[in-house]
Amino acid sequence: VLDFNDPFSTEVKPRILLMGLRRSGKSSIQKVVFHKMSPNETLFLESTNKICREDVSNSSFVNFQIWDFPGQIDFFDPTFDYEMIFRGTGALIFVIDSQDDYMEALARLHLTVTRAYKVNPDINFEIFIHKVDGLSDDHKIETQRDIHQRANDDLADAGLEKIHLSFYLTSIYDHSIFEAFSKVVQKLIPQLPTLENLLNIFISNSGIEKAFLFDVVSKIYIATDSTPVDMQTYELCCDMIDVVIDISCIYGLKDDGTGAPYDKESMAIIKLNNTTVLYLKEVTKFLALVCFVREESFERKGLIDYNFHCFRKAIQEVFEVRMKVVRSRKHQSHMQKNKRPTPNGTPRMPL
């Protein structure tokens, strides 16, 4: 496995590890969220038999690496350097099949979390209680409570109560997997408080009920304002993005097939039958702002558009600061590599 020990790589692109027992649904999650695969098509995926790495660089903020670990690999075997694996990791997602006997999965989870925490206490531990589409609502809640209780009891017995585990009920057959991944990714975005503050200022000055900043490729929302997120609202936003992208791909390209279907002029307005308006505006090449506005507030569209212009300008400034930091770290990493001695012991000369 290459690049596990590259400090610059993991600092600029946080690493997310996808772990769990065989057939728990890890590869299906990755394909549905990041490759737009239909959930039904995942039934034909073969079992993963090697570690798969993928760079996700869809936007200026959704920028990380995903490492998909086969369930049958014992990375605590002496032939694996598990300390190197966990040292540069931002988040560890452990997938548990809720429709299977999860006792073995819980034992594996405990072993993985305790080893990883000793190497890197800053890892975010995210537990996806997966395939809940086959469970009743009562069974979902009971399963989550049972897994939550057992996992935390195991940590308490080991004297590790300070380790925090986050639990999510997920399925690839609805939007729960996208919302769960959104929460995971947000923890890896250092600009998140700035983005949330900008959204709060924007909606309070524009008469907007709710606003999401979406990555249009993956439908992960990388930030929202401080008001609570309603699942139905989030699903409507995802559906709107799908409609806009599909129509743009059909009618937005030139006759010769060139051009970008989603550009700086992209926008959409959908009026719902409950006196609410869905308003989508392009922020950057891969980011979109989706707002919920009441019809009477949307009559002041000019004010909303002016405030949006200010918001987009602020986002661009945040992005420029991030790029300066990335370039600075890249330069530092390059200089450190040049300072390393060559095999014969002489220092490297700067290029």
Coordinates of C-alpha atoms in Angstrom, one line a residue:
V1 CA 0.0 0.0 0.0
L2 CA 1.5 3.3 -1.1
D3 CA 1.2 6.8 0.3
F4 CA 0.3 5.8 3.8
N5 CA 3.3 7.6 5.2
D6 CA 3.1 10.8 3.1
P7 CA 2.4 13.5 5.7
F8 CA 1.6 16.2 3.0
S9 CA -0.9 13.9 1.3
T10 CA -2.9 13.2 4.5
E11 CA -2.7 16.8 5.7
V12 CA -4.2 18.3 2.5
K13 CA -6.4 15.3 1.7
P14 CA -7.8 13.7 4.9
R15 CA -8.0 9.9 4.7
I16 CA -11.3 8.1 5.4
L17 CA -11.0 4.4 6.1
L18 CA -14.0 2.2 5.2
M19 CA -14.0 -1.0 7.3
G20 CA -16.3 -3.8 8.4
L21 CA -16.9 -7.5 7.9
R22 CA -17.3 -9.1 4.5
R23 CA -20.6 -8.4 2.7
S24 CA -21.5 -5.6 5.1
G25 CA -22.0 -3.2 2.2
K26 CA -18.8 -1.1 2.1
S27 CA -18.2 -1.1 -1.6
S28 CA -21.9 -0.6 -2.4
I29 CA -21.9 2.6 -0.2
Q30 CA -18.8 3.9 -2.1
K31 CA -20.3 3.2 -5.5
V32 CA -23.7 4.7 -4.8
V33 CA -22.4 7.9 -3.1
F34 CA -19.4 8.7 -5.4
H35 CA -20.1 6.9 -8.6
K36 CA -23.9 7.4 -9.0
M37 CA -24.4 3.7 -9.3
S38 CA -28.1 2.6 -8.9
P39 CA -28.6 0.8 -5.6
N40 CA -30.0 -2.2 -7.5
E41 CA -26.8 -2.5 -9.6
T42 CA -24.8 -3.0 -6.4
L43 CA -26.3 -6.5 -6.1
F44 CA -23.9 -7.6 -8.8
L45 CA -20.7 -6.2 -7.2
E46 CA -18.1 -8.8 -6.5
S47 CA -16.6 -9.0 -3.0
T48 CA -13.6 -6.7 -2.6
N49 CA -10.4 -8.7 -2.3
K50 CA -7.8 -6.0 -2.0
I51 CA -7.4 -2.5 -0.5
C52 CA -8.9 0.1 -2.9
R53 CA -7.9 3.7 -2.7
E54 CA -9.9 6.5 -4.3
D55 CA -9.2 10.3 -4.4
V56 CA -12.4 12.3 -4.1
S57 CA -11.7 15.8 -5.3
N58 CA -15.1 16.9 -6.6
S59 CA -14.9 20.4 -5.2
S60 CA -12.7 22.9 -3.3
F61 CA -14.0 21.5 0.0
V62 CA -14.9 17.9 -0.7
N63 CA -11.3 16.8 -1.0
F64 CA -10.2 13.5 0.6
Q65 CA -9.1 9.9 0.1
I66 CA -11.2 6.8 0.7
W67 CA -9.5 3.5 1.5
D68 CA -11.9 0.5 1.2
F69 CA -10.6 -2.4 3.3
P70 CA -11.7 -6.0 2.4
G71 CA -13.5 -7.6 5.4
Q72 CA -11.4 -10.7 5.2
I73 CA -8.0 -8.9 5.6
D74 CA -6.5 -9.0 9.1
F75 CA -4.6 -5.7 9.1
F76 CA -3.4 -6.4 12.7
D77 CA -1.4 -9.2 11.3
P78 CA 2.4 -8.6 11.9
T79 CA 2.9 -8.3 8.1
F80 CA 0.7 -5.1 8.2
D81 CA 1.9 -1.8 9.7
Y82 CA -1.4 -0.8 11.2
E83 CA 0.2 2.1 13.0
M84 CA 1.1 3.6 9.6
I85 CA -2.5 3.0 8.4
F86 CA -4.1 4.9 11.3
R87 CA -1.5 7.6 11.8
G88 CA -2.8 9.9 9.0
T89 CA -6.5 9.0 9.2
G90 CA -9.1 11.6 9.6
A91 CA -12.2 9.4 10.0
L92 CA -12.8 5.6 10.3
I93 CA -16.2 4.4 9.1
F94 CA -17.1 1.0 10.4
V95 CA -20.0 -0.6 8.6
I96 CA -22.2 -3.1 10.5
D97 CA -24.9 -5.2 8.7
S98 CA -28.0 -4.6 10.8
Q99 CA -29.8 -7.6 9.1
D100 CA -27.1 -10.0 10.3
D101 CA -25.8 -11.3 13.6
Y102 CA -23.6 -8.3 14.6
M103 CA -21.8 -9.9 17.6
E104 CA -18.7 -10.6 15.5
A105 CA -18.9 -7.2 13.9
L106 CA -19.0 -5.6 17.4
A107 CA -15.9 -7.6 18.5
R108 CA -14.1 -6.5 15.4
L109 CA -15.2 -2.9 15.9
H110 CA -13.9 -2.8 19.5
L111 CA -10.5 -4.2 18.4
T112 CA -10.2 -1.8 15.5
V113 CA -11.2 1.3 17.6
T114 CA -9.0 0.6 20.5
R115 CA -5.9 -0.1 18.3
A116 CA -6.6 3.0 16.2
Y117 CA -7.1 5.3 19.2
K118 CA -3.8 4.4 20.7
V119 CA -2.1 5.3 17.4
N120 CA -4.1 8.4 16.6
P121 CA -6.5 9.8 19.3
D122 CA -7.8 12.5 16.8
I123 CA -9.6 10.0 14.5
N124 CA -13.4 10.5 14.2
F125 CA -15.1 7.1 14.7
E126 CA -18.2 6.8 12.6
I127 CA -20.5 3.7 12.9
F128 CA -22.9 3.0 10.0
I129 CA -25.6 0.7 11.1
H130 CA -26.3 -0.4 7.5
K131 CA -29.1 -2.1 5.5
V132 CA -31.8 -0.8 7.7
D133 CA -34.3 -0.6 4.8
G134 CA -35.2 -4.2 5.6
L135 CA -36.2 -3.3 9.2
S136 CA -39.4 -1.9 10.7
D137 CA -39.1 1.5 12.4
D138 CA -39.3 0.0 15.9
H139 CA -36.7 -2.6 15.0
K140 CA -34.4 0.1 13.6
I141 CA -34.5 2.0 16.9
E142 CA -34.0 -1.2 19.0
T143 CA -31.1 -2.3 16.9
Q144 CA -29.4 1.1 17.1
R145 CA -29.9 1.2 20.9
D146 CA -28.5 -2.3 21.3
I147 CA -25.4 -1.7 19.1
H148 CA -24.8 1.7 20.8
Q149 CA -25.1 0.1 24.3
R150 CA -22.9 -2.9 23.6
A151 CA -20.2 -0.9 21.8
N152 CA -19.9 1.7 24.5
D153 CA -20.0 -0.9 27.3
D154 CA -17.1 -2.7 25.6
L155 CA -15.1 0.6 25.7
A156 CA -16.1 1.3 29.3
D157 CA -14.9 -2.2 30.3
A158 CA -11.6 -1.5 28.7
G159 CA -11.3 1.9 30.5
L160 CA -11.8 3.9 27.3
E161 CA -14.9 5.8 28.0
K162 CA -13.4 9.0 26.5
I163 CA -13.6 7.5 23.0
H164 CA -16.6 8.9 21.2
L165 CA -18.5 6.8 18.7
S166 CA -21.0 8.4 16.3
F167 CA -23.9 6.2 15.1
Y168 CA -26.0 6.5 11.9
L169 CA -28.8 4.4 10.5
T170 CA -28.0 4.0 6.8
S171 CA -29.4 2.5 3.6
I172 CA -28.3 2.9 -0.1
Y173 CA -32.0 2.8 -1.0
D174 CA -32.8 6.2 0.4
H175 CA -31.0 9.4 1.2
S176 CA -29.8 8.3 4.7
I177 CA -26.4 7.2 3.3
F178 CA -25.8 10.7 1.8
E179 CA -26.8 12.5 4.9
A180 CA -24.5 10.2 7.0
F181 CA -21.6 10.8 4.7
S182 CA -22.3 14.5 4.8
K183 CA -21.9 14.5 8.6
V184 CA -18.6 12.5 8.3
V185 CA -17.1 14.8 5.7
Q186 CA -18.1 18.0 7.5
K187 CA -15.9 17.0 10.5
L188 CA -13.0 17.0 8.1
I189 CA -13.6 20.5 6.7
P190 CA -11.6 23.0 8.8
Q191 CA -13.6 25.9 7.2
L192 CA -16.9 24.5 8.5
P193 CA -17.5 27.1 11.2
T194 CA -16.8 29.9 8.7
L195 CA -19.2 28.4 6.2
E196 CA -21.9 27.9 8.7
N197 CA -21.5 31.5 9.9
L198 CA -21.7 32.8 6.3
L199 CA -24.9 30.8 5.7
N200 CA -26.5 32.1 9.0
I201 CA -25.7 35.7 7.9
F202 CA -27.1 35.0 4.4
I203 CA -30.4 33.5 5.5
S204 CA -31.1 36.0 8.3
N205 CA -30.6 38.9 5.8
S206 CA -32.6 37.3 3.0
G207 CA -35.7 36.0 4.7
I208 CA -34.8 32.4 3.9
E209 CA -36.0 29.4 5.9
K210 CA -33.2 26.9 5.3
A211 CA -30.0 26.8 3.1
F212 CA -27.6 24.0 2.2
L213 CA -24.2 24.2 0.5
F214 CA -24.1 21.1 -1.7
D215 CA -21.4 19.3 -3.7
V216 CA -23.5 18.6 -6.8
V217 CA -21.5 15.5 -7.9
S218 CA -22.0 13.5 -4.7
K219 CA -25.0 15.2 -3.2
I220 CA -23.1 15.6 0.0
Y221 CA -24.0 18.8 1.8
I222 CA -20.7 20.3 3.2
A223 CA -22.4 22.9 5.3
T224 CA -25.8 24.2 6.3
D225 CA -27.1 27.0 8.7
S226 CA -27.6 26.4 12.4
T227 CA -31.3 25.5 12.1
P228 CA -32.1 21.8 12.5
V229 CA -31.9 19.6 9.4
D230 CA -35.2 17.9 8.4
M231 CA -34.7 14.7 6.4
Q232 CA -37.6 15.5 4.1
T233 CA -36.1 18.9 3.3
Y234 CA -32.7 17.3 2.6
E235 CA -34.4 14.7 0.2
L236 CA -36.1 17.5 -1.7
C237 CA -32.8 19.3 -2.2
C238 CA -31.2 16.1 -3.5
D239 CA -34.0 15.5 -5.9
M240 CA -33.8 19.1 -7.1
I241 CA -30.1 18.7 -7.8
D242 CA -30.8 15.5 -9.8
V243 CA -33.4 17.2 -11.9
V244 CA -31.2 20.3 -12.6
I245 CA -28.1 18.1 -13.5
D246 CA -30.2 15.7 -15.7
I247 CA -31.9 18.6 -17.6
S248 CA -28.6 20.5 -18.0
C249 CA -26.9 17.4 -19.4
I250 CA -29.7 17.0 -22.0
Y251 CA -30.2 20.7 -23.0
G252 CA -27.1 22.5 -21.6
L253 CA -24.5 21.1 -23.9
K254 CA -23.7 22.5 -27.4
D255 CA -24.7 20.7 -30.6
D256 CA -21.2 19.1 -30.8
G257 CA -21.4 17.8 -27.2
T258 CA -18.9 20.3 -25.8
G259 CA -19.3 22.7 -22.9
A260 CA -20.2 22.3 -19.3
P261 CA -23.8 21.4 -18.3
Y262 CA -23.3 23.1 -14.9
D263 CA -21.7 26.5 -15.0
K264 CA -21.7 29.9 -13.3
E265 CA -25.1 30.8 -14.9
S266 CA -26.8 27.7 -13.5
M267 CA -29.9 28.3 -11.4
A268 CA -33.3 26.8 -10.9
I269 CA -36.6 27.7 -9.2
I270 CA -39.2 25.1 -8.2
K271 CA -42.4 26.2 -6.6
L272 CA -43.9 23.5 -4.2
N273 CA -47.6 23.2 -3.5
N274 CA -47.2 24.3 0.2
T275 CA -46.3 28.0 -0.6
T276 CA -42.6 27.2 -0.5
V277 CA -40.0 27.9 -3.2
L278 CA -36.9 25.8 -3.8
Y279 CA -34.1 28.1 -5.2
L280 CA -30.8 26.7 -6.5
K281 CA -27.8 28.9 -7.5
E282 CA -24.3 28.0 -8.6
V283 CA -21.5 28.9 -6.2
T284 CA -18.4 27.4 -7.8
K285 CA -17.9 24.9 -10.5
F286 CA -18.9 22.0 -8.2
L287 CA -20.8 23.7 -5.4
A288 CA -24.5 24.8 -5.3
L289 CA -26.5 26.7 -2.8
V290 CA -30.1 25.3 -2.3
C291 CA -32.5 27.4 -0.4
F292 CA -36.0 27.0 1.1
V293 CA -37.9 30.3 0.8
R294 CA -41.6 31.2 1.5
E295 CA -43.4 32.6 -1.5
E296 CA -43.9 36.0 0.1
S297 CA -40.2 36.3 0.9
F298 CA -39.3 35.2 -2.6
E299 CA -41.0 38.3 -3.9
R300 CA -37.8 40.1 -2.8
K301 CA -35.7 38.0 -5.2
G302 CA -33.5 41.0 -6.0
L303 CA -32.4 41.3 -2.3
I304 CA -31.8 37.5 -2.2
D305 CA -29.7 37.7 -5.4
Y306 CA -27.6 40.6 -4.0
N307 CA -27.0 38.8 -0.7
F308 CA -26.1 35.7 -2.7
H309 CA -23.5 37.7 -4.7
C310 CA -21.9 38.8 -1.4
F311 CA -22.1 35.2 -0.1
R312 CA -20.4 33.8 -3.2
K313 CA -17.7 36.4 -3.0
A314 CA -17.0 35.4 0.6
I315 CA -16.9 31.7 -0.3
Q316 CA -14.3 32.5 -3.0
E317 CA -12.2 34.3 -0.5
V318 CA -12.3 31.3 1.9
F319 CA -11.3 29.1 -1.0
E320 CA -8.3 31.4 -1.9
V321 CA -7.1 31.3 1.7
R322 CA -7.3 27.4 1.6
M323 CA -5.3 27.3 -1.7
K324 CA -2.6 29.5 -0.1
V325 CA -2.3 27.1 2.8
V326 CA -2.2 24.1 0.5
R327 CA 0.5 25.7 -1.6
S328 CA 2.5 26.6 1.5
R329 CA 2.3 23.1 2.9
K330 CA 3.2 21.6 -0.5
H331 CA 6.3 23.9 -0.7
Q332 CA 7.3 22.8 2.9
S333 CA 6.8 19.1 2.0
H334 CA 8.9 19.6 -1.1
M335 CA 11.7 21.3 0.8
Q336 CA 11.7 18.6 3.4
K337 CA 12.1 15.9 0.7
N338 CA 15.0 17.8 -0.8
K339 CA 16.7 18.0 2.6
R340 CA 16.7 14.2 3.0
P341 CA 20.2 12.7 2.4
T342 CA 20.8 10.7 -0.7
P343 CA 21.7 7.0 -0.4
N344 CA 25.4 8.0 -0.3
G345 CA 24.8 10.3 2.6
T346 CA 25.2 13.7 0.8
P347 CA 22.4 16.2 1.2
R348 CA 20.1 16.7 -1.8
M349 CA 20.5 19.9 -3.8
P350 CA 17.3 22.0 -4.2
L351 CA 15.8 21.9 -7.6

